Every structure is written in structure tokens, then in C-alpha cells.
């Protein structure tokens, strides 16, 4: 099959590695990809947000399957356009991707289908927002409704913090994405993520993971896209997984179909494990980044067959096999991230022959001499595999120590509590 993968981050490197490994793949094109993917397919110089060019390319090249990595093209309806042109796309329709694209949509949907979640209120003006913040005694979470690159959530300790966040968001901090905001009850408990594959009818459990969102050790510093992850999550045992599938994922799959917007693709469920059971923090309509870098290396079943079962229907008879191994990934980021940082610093990665260690590229490029350089905030995700969390973690950190990049930093406590 001729497959076009869209995206250029660490998640897409992990996807490219698994797709290239599939016996069904004869020709893999990646737009735009990154230097880490050079040996896995042909890199195409089209940006992941140039939807018209991506669509035209897929049509002209008569691609058999388009795999959409990031959320933005999904929310913008790229899968619908491809579908209408007779090209299979892995990833939900725009209507189904609203589960990530609009937090108010996701919350209202959960209410309609009795899916456990915190109390919430939507607001479009200051008075309404303040009233709800006061009703929750200020102990709340303020969220922009739309996509805000992971920055649209403020967990407030006091009413003043919450009101300041509401003012900024309603004042246009995230443009149209924060015209509507949510004021949510702040719930407590450990967090974990669950990934499932949906085909518009059936839902198949895939794997669990846990990421580390704060920039620095000890969960200090600003929120990031994720500084490391482990799979499986040490906090989700079989009983909890069944509970999440039963109370959240299957009702969601049924509900989306009943409402005429069947969900096909990967569903990422962000959970808080409260004393009243697991509750939904958020849905994402794609693999996580860096969660993909710990989940996909554990997948033993051919990933392309799984994607086809999700897009064409047929997950009811599909079986996914997973390696019992644990995987831990350490993100190496440019100093300054998630704030301002410089691009262009030199990275040297020595040859790696260890099958239990994978260096995924996220924000890398080549300069005019072919030298590898940093070109983003999160730059590498170094994954180690092992029989338990401890050995996986050790593998990953040993490989990180061999990477020569003075302008990078990483957390030293990823998966330390596992
Ligand atoms: P989100 O972008 O929705 O995943 O939110 C980012 C982070 O904010 C989550 O990982 C949680 O730690 C926290 N958070 C979001 N919603 C809530 C909530 N209702 N109660 C407590 N913490 C929350
Ligand atoms: N690591 C969080 C995300 O992918 O949304």
C-alpha cells in the first residue's frame, strides 16, 4: 500500500517506524517528517497545516491510506475531505474530532451519555464566569473551549487566580478558541491515560500510559506538552481498565454513533482516578505525544491492519497483541522550553544498535552541511524497553546520557515513582 503519514513530531516518528515495519506498506511518504524518519520513508516538503496541498498530493499520488498524526487537520475536516474523494483516512471526521476540538462539546456529550466527569459550566461573559467561580469557592479549573496548543487550561487555587484566567481568556488570549470558556469543579487524584481504537461501532482497548507534564523534576515548573511517559500506566490495573471501557469508552462509541457522528480512529482518554472512580479530564482524537513513543513500540500486531480495521469497520473481530515489556520515554527539550528558546544548536547522536532503545526525533532538522540541529522545543524522545519499569527507565536514561547536546535539558525523574 502507498501510505501518506501527516506530521513531523515525535509521535509521527513512532507512527512512521511502526508503519514502515508493516508487511502491507510498500511505499511510505511522510509530510513533512523530520530527519529521524529519513530511513523509514520519503519525506515530502508539505507542512502539516497546509491542508489543501496535502489533499491535492494524496489525490494526485493516488495514496491508499492517509494517516493523520496531529489533531488540527482532523478538527479542520481533512479526513472528511479525503473520504469524500474516495481516499481512506485514519483519524476521525471533523464532527467526531469535536471531542477534542471543543471542550464544551465533549462535556455536554458526556452529560447526555452519563459518562463520569467533574461538574462544569460554560461561560461567554465575565459575570457568568465569576458567578460559577464563586459557586465553586474558587477551587476550579478554567479552560478555553477550543484548541490552544495545550496552554488553554488554568488550574486555580483561589477565586482571584480563576477570575484572572477567565478575564484573560474571554479577553481574547486564545482568539476564537476562548470565546467560550469552561469553569470546572477541580477534582483530585492520580492521572492516567487510556487509548482505545474505535471503528464507528466497536471499541477495542489498546494500552495505557502516563505522561509527565511539568517542565522540571518534582513536577515543578510550567506545563509542557509532556516531558516523558511510561506505558503501561502503573496506576491502571485490569479492573480499572474494564471500568473505564465500560463506563466511558463504550458509552462514547455508542453515543457518537447514535448521534450520527460515528467515531473512527484512536481515542485518547485523559483520566483522573478519584475516590468516586475514574472521571474524564479530557479526550484527544489522536495518539498522545510523547505517549505514542511508549505505546507503539509495545504493539506486536501490524499497525496498518489495525488502522484499516478501524477505518473500514471490523474491530469486533480484531485482536491486538502487545508486548508485556514496559516502555519509558525521556523527552529532551531545548533549554528555555516551554518559554522562549533558540533554534539551531548542534546535536550529535552516536550509533545505536540496542533493539531495546529507540531515539525518536521530534524537533530536529539538518543545517546546510547535513549536521543535525534542534529546531523546536521538544527535540528528542528517547525510549527504553525492559521487563519492568525500572529496567526500561534505566535503558532510556543510559541512552540519553550518550547524546551530545549541551543546549538540551531533560527531567531526571520520569517514571521514578513506578
Ligand atoms: P487538559 O489540557 O484538559 O488535559 O488539562 C491539563 C491538566 O489540567 C490535566 O492533566 C489535569 O492535571 C488538570 N485538570 C484539567 N481539568 C481538571 C479538573 N476538572 N480537575 C482537576 N484537574 C484538572
Ligand atoms: N502528552 C499530551 C498530549 O499528547 O496531549
Coordinates of C-alpha atoms and ligand atoms in Angstrom, one line a residue:
X1 CA 0.0 0.0 0.0
X2 CA 1.0 3.6 -0.6
X3 CA 0.7 5.4 2.7
X4 CA 0.9 9.1 3.4
X5 CA 1.7 10.0 7.1
X6 CA 1.0 13.6 8.1
X7 CA 3.0 15.3 10.8
X8 CA 6.6 15.9 11.8
X9 CA 7.0 15.3 15.5
X10 CA 8.0 12.5 17.9
X11 CA 4.6 10.9 17.7
X12 CA 4.8 10.7 13.9
X13 CA 8.3 9.3 14.1
X14 CA 6.9 6.5 16.3
X15 CA 4.0 6.0 13.8
X16 CA 6.4 6.0 10.8
X17 CA 8.5 3.3 12.5
X18 CA 5.5 1.0 13.0
X19 CA 4.0 1.7 9.6
X20 CA 7.3 1.1 7.8
X21 CA 7.5 -2.2 9.7
X22 CA 4.1 -3.4 8.3
X23 CA 4.1 -6.1 5.6
X24 CA 1.2 -4.0 4.0
X25 CA 3.4 -1.0 3.5
X26 CA 5.1 -0.8 0.1
X27 CA 5.6 3.0 -0.1
X28 CA 5.6 5.4 2.8
X29 CA 5.5 9.1 2.2
X30 CA 5.8 11.5 5.2
X31 CA 4.7 15.2 5.1
X32 CA 6.8 16.9 6.4
X33 CA 8.5 14.3 8.6
X34 CA 11.9 15.0 10.2
X35 CA 15.5 13.7 9.9
X36 CA 14.8 10.8 12.3
X37 CA 12.4 9.4 9.7
X38 CA 14.7 9.6 6.7
X39 CA 15.3 5.9 6.6
X40 CA 11.7 5.0 7.0
X41 CA 10.0 6.6 4.0
X42 CA 10.2 9.5 1.6
X43 CA 9.9 13.0 3.2
X44 CA 7.6 15.3 1.3
X45 CA 8.0 19.1 1.8
X46 CA 4.4 19.9 2.7
X47 CA 3.6 21.3 6.1
X48 CA 1.1 19.5 8.3
X49 CA -1.1 22.6 8.3
X50 CA -1.3 23.1 4.5
X51 CA -4.5 21.1 4.1
X52 CA -5.1 22.0 0.5
X53 CA -1.6 20.9 -0.5
X54 CA -1.9 17.7 1.5
X55 CA -5.3 16.9 0.0
X56 CA -4.0 17.6 -3.6
X57 CA -0.9 15.4 -3.0
X58 CA -3.0 12.5 -1.7
X59 CA -5.3 12.7 -4.8
X60 CA -2.6 13.2 -7.4
X61 CA -0.5 10.4 -5.9
X62 CA -3.5 8.0 -5.5
X63 CA -2.5 7.2 -2.0
X64 CA -4.2 4.2 -0.5
X65 CA -4.3 5.4 3.1
X66 CA -3.6 8.7 4.8
X67 CA -2.6 8.6 8.5
X68 CA -3.2 11.9 10.2
X69 CA -1.0 12.3 13.3
X70 CA -1.9 15.7 14.8
X71 CA -5.3 17.0 15.9
X72 CA -5.5 20.2 13.9
X73 CA -6.1 18.7 10.5
X74 CA -8.7 16.3 12.0
X75 CA -10.6 19.1 13.6
X76 CA -10.4 21.1 10.3
X77 CA -12.0 18.2 8.4
X78 CA -9.1 16.7 6.4
X79 CA -10.4 13.2 7.0
X80 CA -13.8 14.1 5.7
X81 CA -12.4 15.7 2.5
X82 CA -10.2 12.7 1.8
X83 CA -13.1 10.3 2.5
X84 CA -15.3 12.2 0.1
X85 CA -12.6 11.9 -2.6
X86 CA -12.5 8.1 -2.0
X87 CA -9.2 8.1 -0.1
X88 CA -9.1 6.2 3.2
X89 CA -8.0 8.4 6.1
X90 CA -7.1 7.1 9.5
X91 CA -8.5 9.6 12.1
X92 CA -12.0 10.8 13.0
X93 CA -14.2 13.1 11.0
X94 CA -14.4 16.8 12.0
X95 CA -17.7 16.2 13.7
X96 CA -16.2 13.4 15.8
X97 CA -13.0 15.2 16.4
X98 CA -15.1 17.9 18.2
X99 CA -14.5 15.7 21.3
X100 CA -11.0 17.3 21.3
X101 CA -11.7 20.5 19.3
X102 CA -14.4 21.7 21.7
X103 CA -14.2 21.0 25.4
X104 CA -17.8 22.3 25.9
X105 CA -18.9 19.8 23.2
X106 CA -17.1 17.0 25.0
X107 CA -18.6 17.9 28.4
X108 CA -22.1 18.2 27.0
X109 CA -21.8 14.9 25.2
X110 CA -20.7 13.2 28.4
X111 CA -23.6 14.6 30.3
X112 CA -26.0 13.3 27.6
X113 CA -24.5 9.8 27.8
X114 CA -23.9 9.6 31.6
X115 CA -20.1 9.4 31.3
X116 CA -18.5 10.3 34.7
X117 CA -16.8 13.7 34.8
X118 CA -16.4 16.7 37.0
X119 CA -19.2 19.3 37.3
X120 CA -18.7 22.1 34.8
X121 CA -20.3 25.3 33.5
X122 CA -19.8 27.1 30.2
X123 CA -19.5 30.9 30.1
X124 CA -19.2 33.5 27.4
X125 CA -19.1 36.6 29.6
X126 CA -17.4 37.7 32.7
X127 CA -20.4 37.9 35.0
X128 CA -21.4 34.3 34.3
X129 CA -17.8 33.1 34.7
X130 CA -17.4 34.9 38.0
X131 CA -20.7 33.5 39.3
X132 CA -19.6 29.9 38.6
X133 CA -16.1 30.5 40.0
X134 CA -17.7 31.8 43.3
X135 CA -20.1 28.9 43.4
X136 CA -17.1 26.6 43.4
X137 CA -15.4 28.7 46.1
X138 CA -12.6 29.4 43.6
X139 CA -11.3 25.8 43.7
X140 CA -11.8 25.2 40.0
X141 CA -10.2 24.8 36.6
X142 CA -10.7 27.4 33.8
X143 CA -10.4 26.1 30.3
X144 CA -10.6 27.6 26.8
X145 CA -13.2 25.7 24.8
X146 CA -11.1 25.3 21.6
X147 CA -7.6 24.2 20.6
X148 CA -5.0 26.2 22.4
X149 CA -1.8 24.1 21.9
X150 CA -2.0 22.6 25.4
X151 CA -1.9 26.0 27.0
X152 CA -5.6 26.6 27.5
X153 CA -6.1 25.2 31.0
X154 CA -5.5 27.0 34.3
X155 CA -5.8 25.0 37.5
X156 CA -6.7 27.7 40.0
X157 CA -6.1 27.6 43.8
X158 CA -8.1 30.8 44.5
X159 CA -11.0 32.7 43.1
X160 CA -8.7 35.5 42.2
X161 CA -6.5 33.2 40.1
X162 CA -9.5 31.7 38.4
X163 CA -11.0 35.2 37.7
X164 CA -7.8 36.5 36.2
X165 CA -7.6 33.4 33.9
X166 CA -11.3 33.9 32.9
X167 CA -10.6 37.6 32.1
X168 CA -7.6 36.8 30.0
X169 CA -9.3 34.0 28.1
X170 CA -12.6 35.9 27.5
X171 CA -10.5 39.0 26.6
X172 CA -9.1 37.0 23.6
X173 CA -5.9 35.3 24.8
X174 CA -6.6 32.3 22.5
X175 CA -8.7 34.2 19.9
X176 CA -11.9 32.3 18.9
X177 CA -10.8 29.3 21.0
X178 CA -11.5 31.1 24.2
X179 CA -14.8 32.9 23.2
X180 CA -16.4 30.2 25.3
X181 CA -14.7 29.0 28.5
X182 CA -15.4 26.3 30.9
X183 CA -15.4 26.6 34.7
X184 CA -14.9 23.1 36.1
X185 CA -15.0 21.6 39.5
X186 CA -11.4 20.8 40.5
X187 CA -11.2 17.1 41.1
X188 CA -8.4 15.3 42.8
X189 CA -6.5 12.0 42.3
X190 CA -3.7 10.5 40.2
X191 CA -3.9 10.8 36.5
X192 CA -3.6 8.2 33.8
X193 CA -4.4 7.9 30.1
X194 CA -6.2 5.1 28.2
X195 CA -6.0 4.6 24.5
X196 CA -8.7 2.7 22.5
X197 CA -9.3 2.1 18.8
X198 CA -12.8 2.8 17.5
X199 CA -14.4 1.8 14.2
X200 CA -17.7 3.6 14.4
X201 CA -19.3 0.7 16.1
X202 CA -16.9 -1.3 18.3
X203 CA -14.2 -0.1 20.7
X204 CA -11.0 -2.1 21.3
X205 CA -8.8 -1.4 24.3
X206 CA -5.2 -0.6 23.2
X207 CA -2.9 0.4 26.0
X208 CA -2.5 2.7 29.0
X209 CA 0.2 5.4 29.6
X210 CA 1.1 8.2 31.9
X211 CA 2.9 11.4 31.0
X212 CA 4.7 14.0 33.0
X213 CA 3.5 17.4 32.0
X214 CA 5.6 19.8 34.1
X215 CA 8.9 21.0 32.8
X216 CA 11.2 20.2 35.8
X217 CA 11.9 17.4 38.3
X218 CA 9.4 17.0 41.1
X219 CA 6.6 18.2 38.9
X220 CA 7.8 21.7 39.2
X221 CA 7.8 24.5 36.6
X222 CA 5.4 25.3 33.8
X223 CA 3.1 22.8 31.9
X224 CA 4.5 21.4 28.7
X225 CA 3.3 19.1 26.0
X226 CA 4.8 16.3 28.0
X227 CA 8.4 15.7 29.2
X228 CA 8.3 11.9 29.4
X229 CA 5.9 9.0 29.6
X230 CA 5.6 5.3 30.7
X231 CA 3.4 2.5 29.3
X232 CA 1.6 0.7 30.7
X233 CA 0.5 3.1 33.4
X234 CA 1.4 1.7 36.8
X235 CA -1.9 3.1 38.1
X236 CA -4.4 1.4 35.8
X237 CA -4.9 -2.3 36.6
X238 CA -7.2 -4.7 34.7
X239 CA -10.2 -3.9 36.9
X240 CA -9.8 -0.2 36.4
X241 CA -9.3 -0.6 32.6
X242 CA -12.5 -2.6 32.4
X243 CA -14.3 0.0 34.4
X244 CA -13.1 2.8 32.1
X245 CA -14.0 0.8 29.0
X246 CA -17.5 0.1 30.4
X247 CA -18.3 3.5 31.9
X248 CA -16.6 5.8 29.4
X249 CA -15.3 4.3 26.1
X250 CA -18.1 2.0 25.1
X251 CA -20.9 4.5 26.0
X252 CA -18.9 7.1 24.0
X253 CA -18.7 4.8 20.9
X254 CA -22.4 4.1 21.1
X255 CA -23.3 7.7 21.8
X256 CA -21.3 9.1 18.9
X257 CA -22.9 6.5 16.5
X258 CA -26.4 7.2 17.8
X259 CA -25.9 11.0 17.4
X260 CA -24.9 10.4 13.7
X261 CA -21.2 11.2 14.2
X262 CA -19.5 7.8 14.5
X263 CA -16.0 7.9 15.9
X264 CA -13.3 6.1 13.9
X265 CA -9.7 6.3 14.9
X266 CA -7.6 6.4 18.1
X267 CA -9.3 7.8 21.2
X268 CA -7.1 9.2 24.0
X269 CA -8.9 9.4 27.3
X270 CA -7.3 11.6 30.0
X271 CA -8.5 10.4 33.4
X272 CA -8.4 11.3 37.0
X273 CA -8.7 8.4 39.3
X274 CA -10.9 9.9 42.0
X275 CA -12.3 8.2 45.1
X276 CA -15.6 8.0 43.2
X277 CA -14.0 6.2 40.3
X278 CA -12.3 7.3 37.1
X279 CA -13.6 10.6 35.6
X280 CA -12.9 12.2 32.3
X281 CA -10.4 15.1 32.3
X282 CA -10.2 15.4 28.5
X283 CA -10.5 13.5 25.2
X284 CA -8.0 13.7 22.4
X285 CA -8.7 12.4 18.9
X286 CA -5.2 11.1 18.2
X287 CA -2.2 9.4 19.8
X288 CA -0.5 11.3 22.5
X289 CA 2.9 12.9 22.2
X290 CA 5.1 11.5 23.9
X291 CA 2.6 8.7 24.7
X292 CA 2.9 7.3 21.2
X293 CA 6.6 6.8 21.7
X294 CA 5.9 4.3 24.6
X295 CA 2.8 2.7 23.2
X296 CA 3.6 1.9 19.6
X297 CA 7.0 0.2 20.4
X298 CA 4.9 -2.3 22.5
X299 CA 2.5 -3.1 19.7
X300 CA 3.1 -6.6 18.3
X301 CA 0.2 -6.6 15.8
X302 CA 0.7 -5.0 12.5
X303 CA -0.3 -1.3 12.9
X304 CA -1.6 -0.8 9.4
X305 CA -4.0 -3.8 9.7
X306 CA -5.3 -2.2 12.9
X307 CA -5.8 1.1 11.2
X308 CA -7.7 -0.5 8.3
X309 CA -9.9 -2.4 10.8
X310 CA -10.7 1.0 12.4
X311 CA -11.4 2.9 9.2
X312 CA -13.3 0.1 7.3
X313 CA -15.1 -1.4 10.4
X314 CA -14.1 -4.8 11.7
X315 CA -12.6 -4.2 15.1
X316 CA -15.2 -6.6 16.5
X317 CA -13.1 -9.5 15.1
X318 CA -9.7 -7.9 15.5
X319 CA -7.2 -8.9 18.1
X320 CA -4.3 -6.6 19.1
X321 CA -1.3 -8.2 20.8
X322 CA 1.0 -6.2 23.0
X323 CA 4.5 -6.8 24.3
X324 CA 4.4 -7.4 28.1
X325 CA 7.5 -5.2 28.3
X326 CA 7.4 -1.7 29.9
X327 CA 8.4 1.3 27.9
X328 CA 9.7 4.6 29.2
X329 CA 10.5 7.7 27.1
X330 CA 12.5 10.7 28.2
X331 CA 11.9 13.9 26.3
X332 CA 15.0 16.1 25.6
X333 CA 14.0 19.7 25.1
X334 CA 15.8 22.9 24.2
X335 CA 16.8 25.0 27.2
X336 CA 14.1 27.6 27.7
X337 CA 11.2 25.4 26.6
X338 CA 8.2 25.8 27.1
X339 CA 9.1 29.6 27.1
X340 CA 11.4 31.2 24.6
X341 CA 14.3 29.3 23.2
X342 CA 16.9 29.4 20.5
X343 CA 16.9 27.1 17.5
X344 CA 19.9 25.7 15.6
X345 CA 22.0 24.1 18.3
X346 CA 24.1 21.1 17.3
X347 CA 23.1 17.6 18.3
X348 CA 25.3 14.5 18.0
X349 CA 23.7 11.1 18.4
X350 CA 26.0 8.1 18.3
X351 CA 25.1 4.9 16.5
X352 CA 22.6 2.8 18.5
X353 CA 22.4 -0.9 18.0
X354 CA 20.4 -1.8 21.0
X355 CA 16.9 -3.1 19.9
X356 CA 15.5 -2.0 23.3
X357 CA 16.4 1.6 22.8
X358 CA 14.9 4.0 20.2
X359 CA 15.8 7.6 19.7
X360 CA 12.7 9.3 18.3
X361 CA 13.2 12.7 16.7
X362 CA 10.6 15.4 17.5
X363 CA 12.0 18.9 16.7
X364 CA 15.2 18.2 14.7
X365 CA 16.4 19.5 11.3
X366 CA 19.6 19.4 9.2
X367 CA 21.6 22.5 8.5
X368 CA 23.1 23.1 5.1
X369 CA 26.1 20.8 5.9
X370 CA 23.8 18.0 6.9
X371 CA 24.5 18.4 10.6
X372 CA 21.6 17.5 12.9
X373 CA 20.3 20.6 14.8
X374 CA 17.5 21.4 17.2
X375 CA 14.5 23.1 15.5
X376 CA 11.9 23.1 18.2
X377 CA 11.1 23.0 21.9
X378 CA 10.7 19.2 22.4
X379 CA 13.6 17.8 20.3
X380 CA 14.1 14.1 21.0
X381 CA 12.2 11.4 22.9
X382 CA 14.4 8.6 24.0
X383 CA 12.5 5.3 24.6
X384 CA 13.9 2.4 26.6
X385 CA 12.1 -1.0 26.9
X386 CA 12.5 -3.5 29.7
X387 CA 10.9 -6.3 31.6
X388 CA 9.8 -3.8 34.3
X389 CA 9.5 -0.1 34.7
X390 CA 12.9 0.2 36.4
X391 CA 14.9 -1.5 33.6
X392 CA 13.0 0.4 30.9
X393 CA 13.8 3.6 32.7
X394 CA 17.5 2.7 33.1
X395 CA 17.8 1.8 29.3
X396 CA 16.2 5.2 28.4
X397 CA 18.5 7.2 30.7
X398 CA 21.6 5.3 29.6
X399 CA 20.8 6.3 26.0
X400 CA 20.1 9.9 27.0
X401 CA 23.5 10.1 28.7
X402 CA 25.2 9.2 25.4
X403 CA 23.6 12.1 23.4
X404 CA 25.8 15.1 23.0
X405 CA 23.6 18.2 23.1
X406 CA 24.8 20.9 25.6
X407 CA 21.8 23.1 24.8
X408 CA 19.2 20.5 25.8
X409 CA 17.7 19.5 29.1
X410 CA 15.5 16.7 30.4
X411 CA 13.8 15.6 33.6
X412 CA 15.7 13.0 35.7
X413 CA 12.6 11.6 37.5
X414 CA 10.5 10.3 34.6
X415 CA 8.8 7.1 35.8
X416 CA 10.8 7.2 39.1
X417 CA 7.6 6.5 41.1
X418 CA 6.7 3.5 39.1
Ligands
LIG1 P1 -6.2 19.1 29.9 O1 -5.5 20.0 28.9 O2 -7.7 19.2 29.8 O3 -5.6 17.8 29.9 O4 -5.8 19.7 31.3 C1 -4.4 19.8 31.7 C2 -4.3 19.4 33.1 O5 -5.1 20.1 34.0 C3 -4.7 17.9 33.4 O6 -3.7 17.0 33.1 C4 -5.0 17.9 34.8 O7 -3.9 17.8 35.6 C5 -5.6 19.3 35.0 N1 -7.1 19.4 35.0 C6 -7.9 19.5 34.0 N2 -9.2 19.5 34.3 C7 -9.2 19.3 35.7 C8 -10.2 19.2 36.6 N3 -11.5 19.3 36.3 N4 -9.9 19.0 37.9 C9 -8.6 18.9 38.3 N5 -7.5 19.0 37.4 C10 -7.8 19.2 36.1
LIG2 N1 1.0 14.4 26.1 C1 -0.3 15.0 26.0 C2 -0.9 15.0 24.7 O1 -0.5 14.5 23.7 O2 -1.9 15.7 24.6

